[in-house]
Each structure stands twice: as structure tokens, then as C-alpha cells.
Amino acid sequence: MCRNIKTLSNFEPPATEEEIQASALQFVRKLSGFNKPSQANAEAFDRAVAEVAAAARRLLTSLHTHAPARDREIEAGKAKERSRLRFG
């Protein structure tokens, strides 16, 4: 799957609307193969982004876990370290 889509579940503070929207846009771009759709496909593309964002929002609000919430800064540091090890 697309590496640019980040895990949004179980963070403190919770995922923002902008993060949900960005992940939905990235997902629809990956599925459609369009970075920016043509005028003929723009309506369908935008509708798909809105529907995926709504589904993601419902999913995130309905998930329950007993694990402690993750810290965004710690997770970002781990991702940077993985990237450094992978790409040098």
C-alpha cells in the first residue's frame, strides 16, 4: 500500500480532520492512478475522497483499544530512524 498514508488510530491528540482528509486523498490517488483528475473525472474523484474520508472518520471513532495512546513525536522519530537505516 502507499507509504504516505500514516496510521491515524490511537494517537493523543486524536487524528485531525486535515489528517483524515489527506489520507483519503492519498488513498483515492493510489486507487485511481490520478494525481489530479481531468475535468471529466473531477466530480467522481472528489466524491470518492469525501466518501473515503467519511468512512475513515467513522472507523477511527468506533475503534477501541486497551493500549496506551501513542505519542506523535516519538512515532515520527521512529519513522525517521527507519528511513535513515533504509536509505542511509
CSV table of N, CA, C and O in Angstrom, one decimal:
chain,number,residue,atom,x,y,z
A,1,MET,N,0.8,-1.2,0.0
A,1,MET,CA,0.0,0.0,0.0
A,1,MET,C,0.9,1.2,0.0
A,1,MET,O,2.1,1.2,0.1
A,2,CYS,N,0.3,2.4,-0.1
A,2,CYS,CA,1.0,3.6,-0.2
A,2,CYS,C,1.7,4.0,1.1
A,2,CYS,O,1.1,4.0,2.2
A,3,ARG,N,3.0,4.2,1.1
A,3,ARG,CA,3.8,4.6,2.3
A,3,ARG,C,3.4,5.9,2.8
A,3,ARG,O,3.7,6.2,4.0
A,4,ASN,N,2.8,6.8,2.1
A,4,ASN,CA,2.5,8.1,2.5
A,4,ASN,C,1.2,8.1,3.4
A,4,ASN,O,1.0,9.1,4.1
A,5,ILE,N,0.5,7.1,3.4
A,5,ILE,CA,-0.7,7.0,4.3
A,5,ILE,C,-0.2,6.6,5.7
A,5,ILE,O,0.3,5.5,5.8
A,6,LYS,N,-0.5,7.4,6.7
A,6,LYS,CA,0.0,7.1,8.0
A,6,LYS,C,-1.1,6.6,8.9
A,6,LYS,O,-2.3,6.8,8.7
A,7,THR,N,-0.7,5.8,9.9
A,7,THR,CA,-1.6,5.3,10.8
A,7,THR,C,-2.2,6.4,11.6
A,7,THR,O,-1.5,7.3,12.1
A,8,LEU,N,-3.5,6.5,11.8
A,8,LEU,CA,-4.2,7.6,12.5
A,8,LEU,C,-4.8,7.1,13.8
A,8,LEU,O,-5.3,8.0,14.5
A,9,SER,N,-4.8,5.9,14.0
A,9,SER,CA,-5.5,5.3,15.2
A,9,SER,C,-4.7,5.4,16.4
A,9,SER,O,-3.5,5.2,16.4
A,10,ASN,N,-5.3,5.6,17.6
A,10,ASN,CA,-4.7,5.5,18.9
A,10,ASN,C,-3.6,6.5,19.1
A,10,ASN,O,-2.5,6.2,19.6
A,11,PHE,N,-3.8,7.8,18.7
A,11,PHE,CA,-2.9,8.8,19.0
A,11,PHE,C,-3.5,9.8,19.9
A,11,PHE,O,-4.7,10.0,20.0
A,12,GLU,N,-2.7,10.5,20.7
A,12,GLU,CA,-3.1,11.6,21.6
A,12,GLU,C,-2.3,12.8,21.2
A,12,GLU,O,-1.1,12.8,21.3
A,13,PRO,N,-2.9,13.9,20.7
A,13,PRO,CA,-4.4,14.0,20.5
A,13,PRO,C,-4.8,13.2,19.3
A,13,PRO,O,-4.0,12.8,18.4
A,14,PRO,N,-6.1,13.0,19.1
A,14,PRO,CA,-6.7,12.2,18.0
A,14,PRO,C,-6.4,12.8,16.7
A,14,PRO,O,-6.0,14.0,16.6
A,15,ALA,N,-6.5,12.0,15.6
A,15,ALA,CA,-6.3,12.5,14.3
A,15,ALA,C,-7.2,13.7,14.0
A,15,ALA,O,-8.3,13.8,14.4
A,16,THR,N,-6.6,14.7,13.3
A,16,THR,CA,-7.3,15.9,12.9
A,16,THR,C,-8.1,15.6,11.6
A,16,THR,O,-7.8,14.7,10.9
A,17,GLU,N,-9.0,16.5,11.3
A,17,GLU,CA,-9.8,16.4,10.1
A,17,GLU,C,-8.8,16.5,8.9
A,17,GLU,O,-9.0,15.8,7.9
A,18,GLU,N,-7.8,17.4,9.0
A,18,GLU,CA,-6.9,17.5,7.9
A,18,GLU,C,-6.1,16.2,7.6
A,18,GLU,O,-5.8,15.9,6.5
A,19,GLU,N,-5.7,15.5,8.7
A,19,GLU,CA,-5.0,14.2,8.5
A,19,GLU,C,-5.9,13.2,7.9
A,19,GLU,O,-5.5,12.4,7.0
A,20,ILE,N,-7.2,13.1,8.3
A,20,ILE,CA,-8.1,12.2,7.7
A,20,ILE,C,-8.3,12.5,6.2
A,20,ILE,O,-8.3,11.6,5.4
A,21,GLN,N,-8.5,13.8,5.9
A,21,GLN,CA,-8.7,14.2,4.5
A,21,GLN,C,-7.5,13.9,3.7
A,21,GLN,O,-7.6,13.4,2.6
A,22,ALA,N,-6.3,14.2,4.2
A,22,ALA,CA,-5.1,13.9,3.5
A,22,ALA,C,-4.9,12.4,3.2
A,22,ALA,O,-4.5,12.0,2.1
A,23,SER,N,-5.2,11.6,4.2
A,23,SER,CA,-5.1,10.1,3.9
A,23,SER,C,-6.1,9.6,2.9
A,23,SER,O,-5.8,8.8,2.1
A,24,ALA,N,-7.3,10.2,3.0
A,24,ALA,CA,-8.3,9.8,2.0
A,24,ALA,C,-7.9,10.2,0.6
A,24,ALA,O,-8.1,9.5,-0.4
A,25,LEU,N,-7.4,11.4,0.5
A,25,LEU,CA,-6.9,11.9,-0.9
A,25,LEU,C,-5.8,11.0,-1.4
A,25,LEU,O,-5.8,10.6,-2.5
A,26,GLN,N,-4.9,10.6,-0.5
A,26,GLN,CA,-3.7,9.8,-1.0
A,26,GLN,C,-4.3,8.4,-1.4
A,26,GLN,O,-3.8,7.8,-2.4
A,27,PHE,N,-5.2,7.9,-0.6
A,27,PHE,CA,-5.8,6.6,-1.0
A,27,PHE,C,-6.5,6.6,-2.3
A,27,PHE,O,-6.3,5.7,-3.1
A,28,VAL,N,-7.3,7.6,-2.6
A,28,VAL,CA,-8.0,7.7,-3.8
A,28,VAL,C,-7.0,8.0,-5.0
A,28,VAL,O,-7.2,7.4,-6.1
A,29,ARG,N,-6.0,8.7,-4.8
A,29,ARG,CA,-5.0,8.9,-5.8
A,29,ARG,C,-4.4,7.6,-6.2
A,29,ARG,O,-4.1,7.3,-7.3
A,30,LYS,N,-4.0,6.8,-5.2
A,30,LYS,CA,-3.4,5.5,-5.4
A,30,LYS,C,-4.4,4.6,-6.2
A,30,LYS,O,-3.9,3.9,-7.1
A,31,LEU,N,-5.6,4.5,-5.7
A,31,LEU,CA,-6.6,3.6,-6.4
A,31,LEU,C,-6.8,4.1,-7.9
A,31,LEU,O,-6.9,3.2,-8.8
A,32,SER,N,-7.0,5.4,-8.1
A,32,SER,CA,-7.4,5.9,-9.4
A,32,SER,C,-6.2,6.0,-10.3
A,32,SER,O,-6.4,6.0,-11.6
A,33,GLY,N,-5.0,6.2,-9.8
A,33,GLY,CA,-3.9,6.4,-10.6
A,33,GLY,C,-3.7,7.8,-11.1
A,33,GLY,O,-2.9,8.2,-11.9
A,34,PHE,N,-4.6,8.7,-10.5
A,34,PHE,CA,-4.6,10.1,-10.9
A,34,PHE,C,-4.0,10.9,-9.7
A,34,PHE,O,-4.4,10.7,-8.6
A,35,ASN,N,-3.0,11.8,-10.0
A,35,ASN,CA,-2.6,12.8,-9.0
A,35,ASN,C,-3.6,13.9,-9.0
A,35,ASN,O,-4.0,14.4,-7.9
A,36,LYS,N,-4.0,14.3,-10.2
A,36,LYS,CA,-5.0,15.3,-10.3
A,36,LYS,C,-5.9,14.9,-11.5
A,36,LYS,O,-5.4,14.7,-12.6
A,37,PRO,N,-7.2,14.6,-11.2
A,37,PRO,CA,-8.1,14.1,-12.3
A,37,PRO,C,-8.4,15.1,-13.3
A,37,PRO,O,-8.3,16.3,-13.1
A,38,SER,N,-8.8,14.6,-14.5
A,38,SER,CA,-9.3,15.5,-15.5
A,38,SER,C,-10.6,16.1,-15.1
A,38,SER,O,-11.2,15.7,-14.2
A,39,GLN,N,-11.0,17.2,-15.8
A,39,GLN,CA,-12.3,17.8,-15.5
A,39,GLN,C,-13.4,16.8,-15.6
A,39,GLN,O,-14.4,16.8,-14.8
A,40,ALA,N,-13.3,15.9,-16.6
A,40,ALA,CA,-14.4,14.9,-16.7
A,40,ALA,C,-14.5,13.9,-15.5
A,40,ALA,O,-15.6,13.4,-15.2
A,41,ASN,N,-13.4,13.7,-14.8
A,41,ASN,CA,-13.3,12.8,-13.7
A,41,ASN,C,-13.3,13.5,-12.3
A,41,ASN,O,-13.3,12.8,-11.3
A,42,ALA,N,-13.2,14.8,-12.3
A,42,ALA,CA,-13.1,15.6,-11.1
A,42,ALA,C,-14.2,15.3,-10.1
A,42,ALA,O,-14.0,15.1,-8.9
A,43,GLU,N,-15.4,15.3,-10.6
A,43,GLU,CA,-16.6,15.1,-9.6
A,43,GLU,C,-16.5,13.7,-9.0
A,43,GLU,O,-16.7,13.6,-7.8
A,44,ALA,N,-16.3,12.7,-9.8
A,44,ALA,CA,-16.2,11.3,-9.2
A,44,ALA,C,-15.0,11.2,-8.3
A,44,ALA,O,-15.1,10.6,-7.2
A,45,PHE,N,-13.9,11.8,-8.6
A,45,PHE,CA,-12.7,11.8,-7.8
A,45,PHE,C,-13.0,12.5,-6.4
A,45,PHE,O,-12.7,11.9,-5.4
A,46,ASP,N,-13.6,13.7,-6.5
A,46,ASP,CA,-13.9,14.4,-5.2
A,46,ASP,C,-14.9,13.7,-4.4
A,46,ASP,O,-14.8,13.7,-3.1
A,47,ARG,N,-15.9,13.1,-5.0
A,47,ARG,CA,-16.9,12.3,-4.3
A,47,ARG,C,-16.2,11.1,-3.6
A,47,ARG,O,-16.5,10.9,-2.4
A,48,ALA,N,-15.3,10.5,-4.3
A,48,ALA,CA,-14.6,9.3,-3.7
A,48,ALA,C,-13.8,9.8,-2.5
A,48,ALA,O,-13.8,9.1,-1.4
A,49,VAL,N,-13.1,10.9,-2.6
A,49,VAL,CA,-12.3,11.4,-1.5
A,49,VAL,C,-13.2,11.7,-0.3
A,49,VAL,O,-12.9,11.3,0.9
A,50,ALA,N,-14.3,12.3,-0.5
A,50,ALA,CA,-15.3,12.6,0.6
A,50,ALA,C,-15.8,11.3,1.2
A,50,ALA,O,-15.9,11.2,2.5
A,51,GLU,N,-16.1,10.3,0.4
A,51,GLU,CA,-16.7,9.1,1.0
A,51,GLU,C,-15.6,8.3,1.7
A,51,GLU,O,-15.9,7.8,2.8
A,52,VAL,N,-14.4,8.3,1.3
A,52,VAL,CA,-13.3,7.6,2.0
A,52,VAL,C,-13.0,8.3,3.3
A,52,VAL,O,-12.8,7.7,4.3
A,53,ALA,N,-13.0,9.6,3.3
A,53,ALA,CA,-12.8,10.4,4.5
A,53,ALA,C,-13.9,10.1,5.5
A,53,ALA,O,-13.6,9.9,6.7
A,54,ALA,N,-15.1,10.1,5.1
A,54,ALA,CA,-16.2,9.8,6.0
A,54,ALA,C,-16.1,8.4,6.6
A,54,ALA,O,-16.3,8.2,7.8
A,55,ALA,N,-15.7,7.4,5.7
A,55,ALA,CA,-15.6,6.0,6.2
A,55,ALA,C,-14.4,6.0,7.2
A,55,ALA,O,-14.5,5.3,8.3
A,56,ALA,N,-13.3,6.7,6.9
A,56,ALA,CA,-12.2,6.7,7.8
A,56,ALA,C,-12.5,7.3,9.2
A,56,ALA,O,-12.2,6.8,10.2
A,57,ARG,N,-13.3,8.4,9.1
A,57,ARG,CA,-13.7,9.1,10.3
A,57,ARG,C,-14.6,8.2,11.2
A,57,ARG,O,-14.4,8.1,12.4
A,58,ARG,N,-15.5,7.5,10.6
A,58,ARG,CA,-16.4,6.5,11.3
A,58,ARG,C,-15.5,5.4,11.9
A,58,ARG,O,-15.7,5.0,13.1
A,59,LEU,N,-14.6,4.9,11.1
A,59,LEU,CA,-13.7,3.8,11.6
A,59,LEU,C,-12.9,4.3,12.9
A,59,LEU,O,-12.9,3.6,13.9
A,60,LEU,N,-12.3,5.5,12.7
A,60,LEU,CA,-11.5,5.9,13.8
A,60,LEU,C,-12.2,6.2,15.1
A,60,LEU,O,-11.7,6.0,16.2
A,61,THR,N,-13.5,6.7,15.0
A,61,THR,CA,-14.3,6.9,16.2
A,61,THR,C,-14.9,5.7,16.8
A,61,THR,O,-15.2,5.7,17.9
A,62,SER,N,-14.9,4.6,16.0
A,62,SER,CA,-15.5,3.3,16.5
A,62,SER,C,-14.5,2.4,17.1
A,62,SER,O,-14.8,1.4,17.7
A,63,LEU,N,-13.2,2.6,16.8
A,63,LEU,CA,-12.2,1.7,17.3
A,63,LEU,C,-11.9,1.8,18.8
A,63,LEU,O,-11.9,2.9,19.3
A,64,HIS,N,-11.7,0.7,19.4
A,64,HIS,CA,-11.4,0.7,20.9
A,64,HIS,C,-10.2,-0.1,21.1
A,64,HIS,O,-10.0,-1.2,20.5
A,65,THR,N,-9.3,0.3,22.0
A,65,THR,CA,-8.1,-0.4,22.4
A,65,THR,C,-7.8,-0.2,23.8
A,65,THR,O,-8.2,0.8,24.4
A,66,HIS,N,-7.0,-1.1,24.4
A,66,HIS,CA,-6.6,-1.0,25.7
A,66,HIS,C,-5.1,-0.5,25.8
A,66,HIS,O,-4.6,-0.3,26.9
A,67,ALA,N,-4.5,-0.4,24.6
A,67,ALA,CA,-3.1,0.0,24.5
A,67,ALA,C,-3.1,1.5,24.8
A,67,ALA,O,-4.0,2.3,24.5
A,68,PRO,N,-2.0,2.0,25.5
A,68,PRO,CA,-1.8,3.4,25.7
A,68,PRO,C,-1.7,4.2,24.4
A,68,PRO,O,-1.2,3.6,23.4
A,69,ALA,N,-2.2,5.4,24.4
A,69,ALA,CA,-2.2,6.2,23.2
A,69,ALA,C,-0.7,6.5,22.9
A,69,ALA,O,0.1,6.7,23.7
A,70,ARG,N,-0.4,6.5,21.6
A,70,ARG,CA,0.9,6.8,21.1
A,70,ARG,C,1.2,8.3,21.0
A,70,ARG,O,0.3,9.0,20.8
A,71,ASP,N,2.5,8.6,21.2
A,71,ASP,CA,2.9,10.0,21.1
A,71,ASP,C,3.4,10.3,19.7
A,71,ASP,O,4.2,9.5,19.1
A,72,ARG,N,2.9,11.3,19.0
A,72,ARG,CA,3.2,11.6,17.7
A,72,ARG,C,4.7,11.9,17.5
A,72,ARG,O,5.3,11.5,16.5
A,73,GLU,N,5.3,12.6,18.4
A,73,GLU,CA,6.8,12.9,18.3
A,73,GLU,C,7.6,11.7,18.3
A,73,GLU,O,8.6,11.5,17.6
A,74,ILE,N,7.3,10.8,19.2
A,74,ILE,CA,8.1,9.5,19.4
A,74,ILE,C,7.9,8.7,18.1
A,74,ILE,O,8.9,8.1,17.6
A,75,GLU,N,6.7,8.6,17.6
A,75,GLU,CA,6.4,7.8,16.4
A,75,GLU,C,7.2,8.4,15.2
A,75,GLU,O,7.7,7.7,14.3
A,76,ALA,N,7.2,9.8,15.1
A,76,ALA,CA,7.9,10.4,14.0
A,76,ALA,C,9.4,10.2,14.1
A,76,ALA,O,10.0,9.9,13.1
A,77,GLY,N,9.9,10.1,15.3
A,77,GLY,CA,11.3,9.8,15.5
A,77,GLY,C,11.7,8.4,15.0
A,77,GLY,O,12.7,8.2,14.4
A,78,LYS,N,10.8,7.5,15.4
A,78,LYS,CA,11.0,6.1,15.0
A,78,LYS,C,11.0,6.0,13.4
A,78,LYS,O,11.8,5.3,12.9
A,79,ALA,N,10.0,6.7,12.8
A,79,ALA,CA,9.9,6.6,11.3
A,79,ALA,C,11.2,7.2,10.7
A,79,ALA,O,11.7,6.7,9.7
A,80,LYS,N,11.7,8.3,11.3
A,80,LYS,CA,12.9,8.9,10.7
A,80,LYS,C,14.1,8.0,10.9
A,80,LYS,O,15.0,7.8,10.0
A,81,GLU,N,14.2,7.3,12.0
A,81,GLU,CA,15.3,6.3,12.2
A,81,GLU,C,15.2,5.1,11.2
A,81,GLU,O,16.2,4.7,10.6
A,82,ARG,N,14.0,4.6,11.0
A,82,ARG,CA,13.8,3.6,10.0
A,82,ARG,C,14.2,4.0,8.6
A,82,ARG,O,14.8,3.3,7.9
A,83,SER,N,13.8,5.3,8.3
A,83,SER,CA,14.2,5.8,7.0
A,83,SER,C,15.7,6.0,6.9
A,83,SER,O,16.3,5.7,5.8
A,84,ARG,N,16.3,6.4,7.9
A,84,ARG,CA,17.8,6.6,7.9
A,84,ARG,C,18.5,5.2,7.7
A,84,ARG,O,19.4,5.1,6.9
A,85,LEU,N,18.0,4.2,8.4
A,85,LEU,CA,18.6,2.9,8.2
A,85,LEU,C,18.4,2.3,6.9
A,85,LEU,O,19.2,1.6,6.3
A,86,ARG,N,17.2,2.6,6.3
A,86,ARG,CA,16.9,2.1,5.0
A,86,ARG,C,17.6,2.8,3.9
A,86,ARG,O,18.1,2.1,2.9
A,87,PHE,N,17.7,4.1,3.9
A,87,PHE,CA,18.2,4.9,2.8
A,87,PHE,C,19.6,5.4,3.1
A,87,PHE,O,20.2,6.0,2.2
A,88,GLY,N,20.1,5.3,4.3
A,88,GLY,CA,21.4,5.8,4.7
A,88,GLY,C,21.6,7.2,5.0
A,88,GLY,O,21.1,8.1,5.0
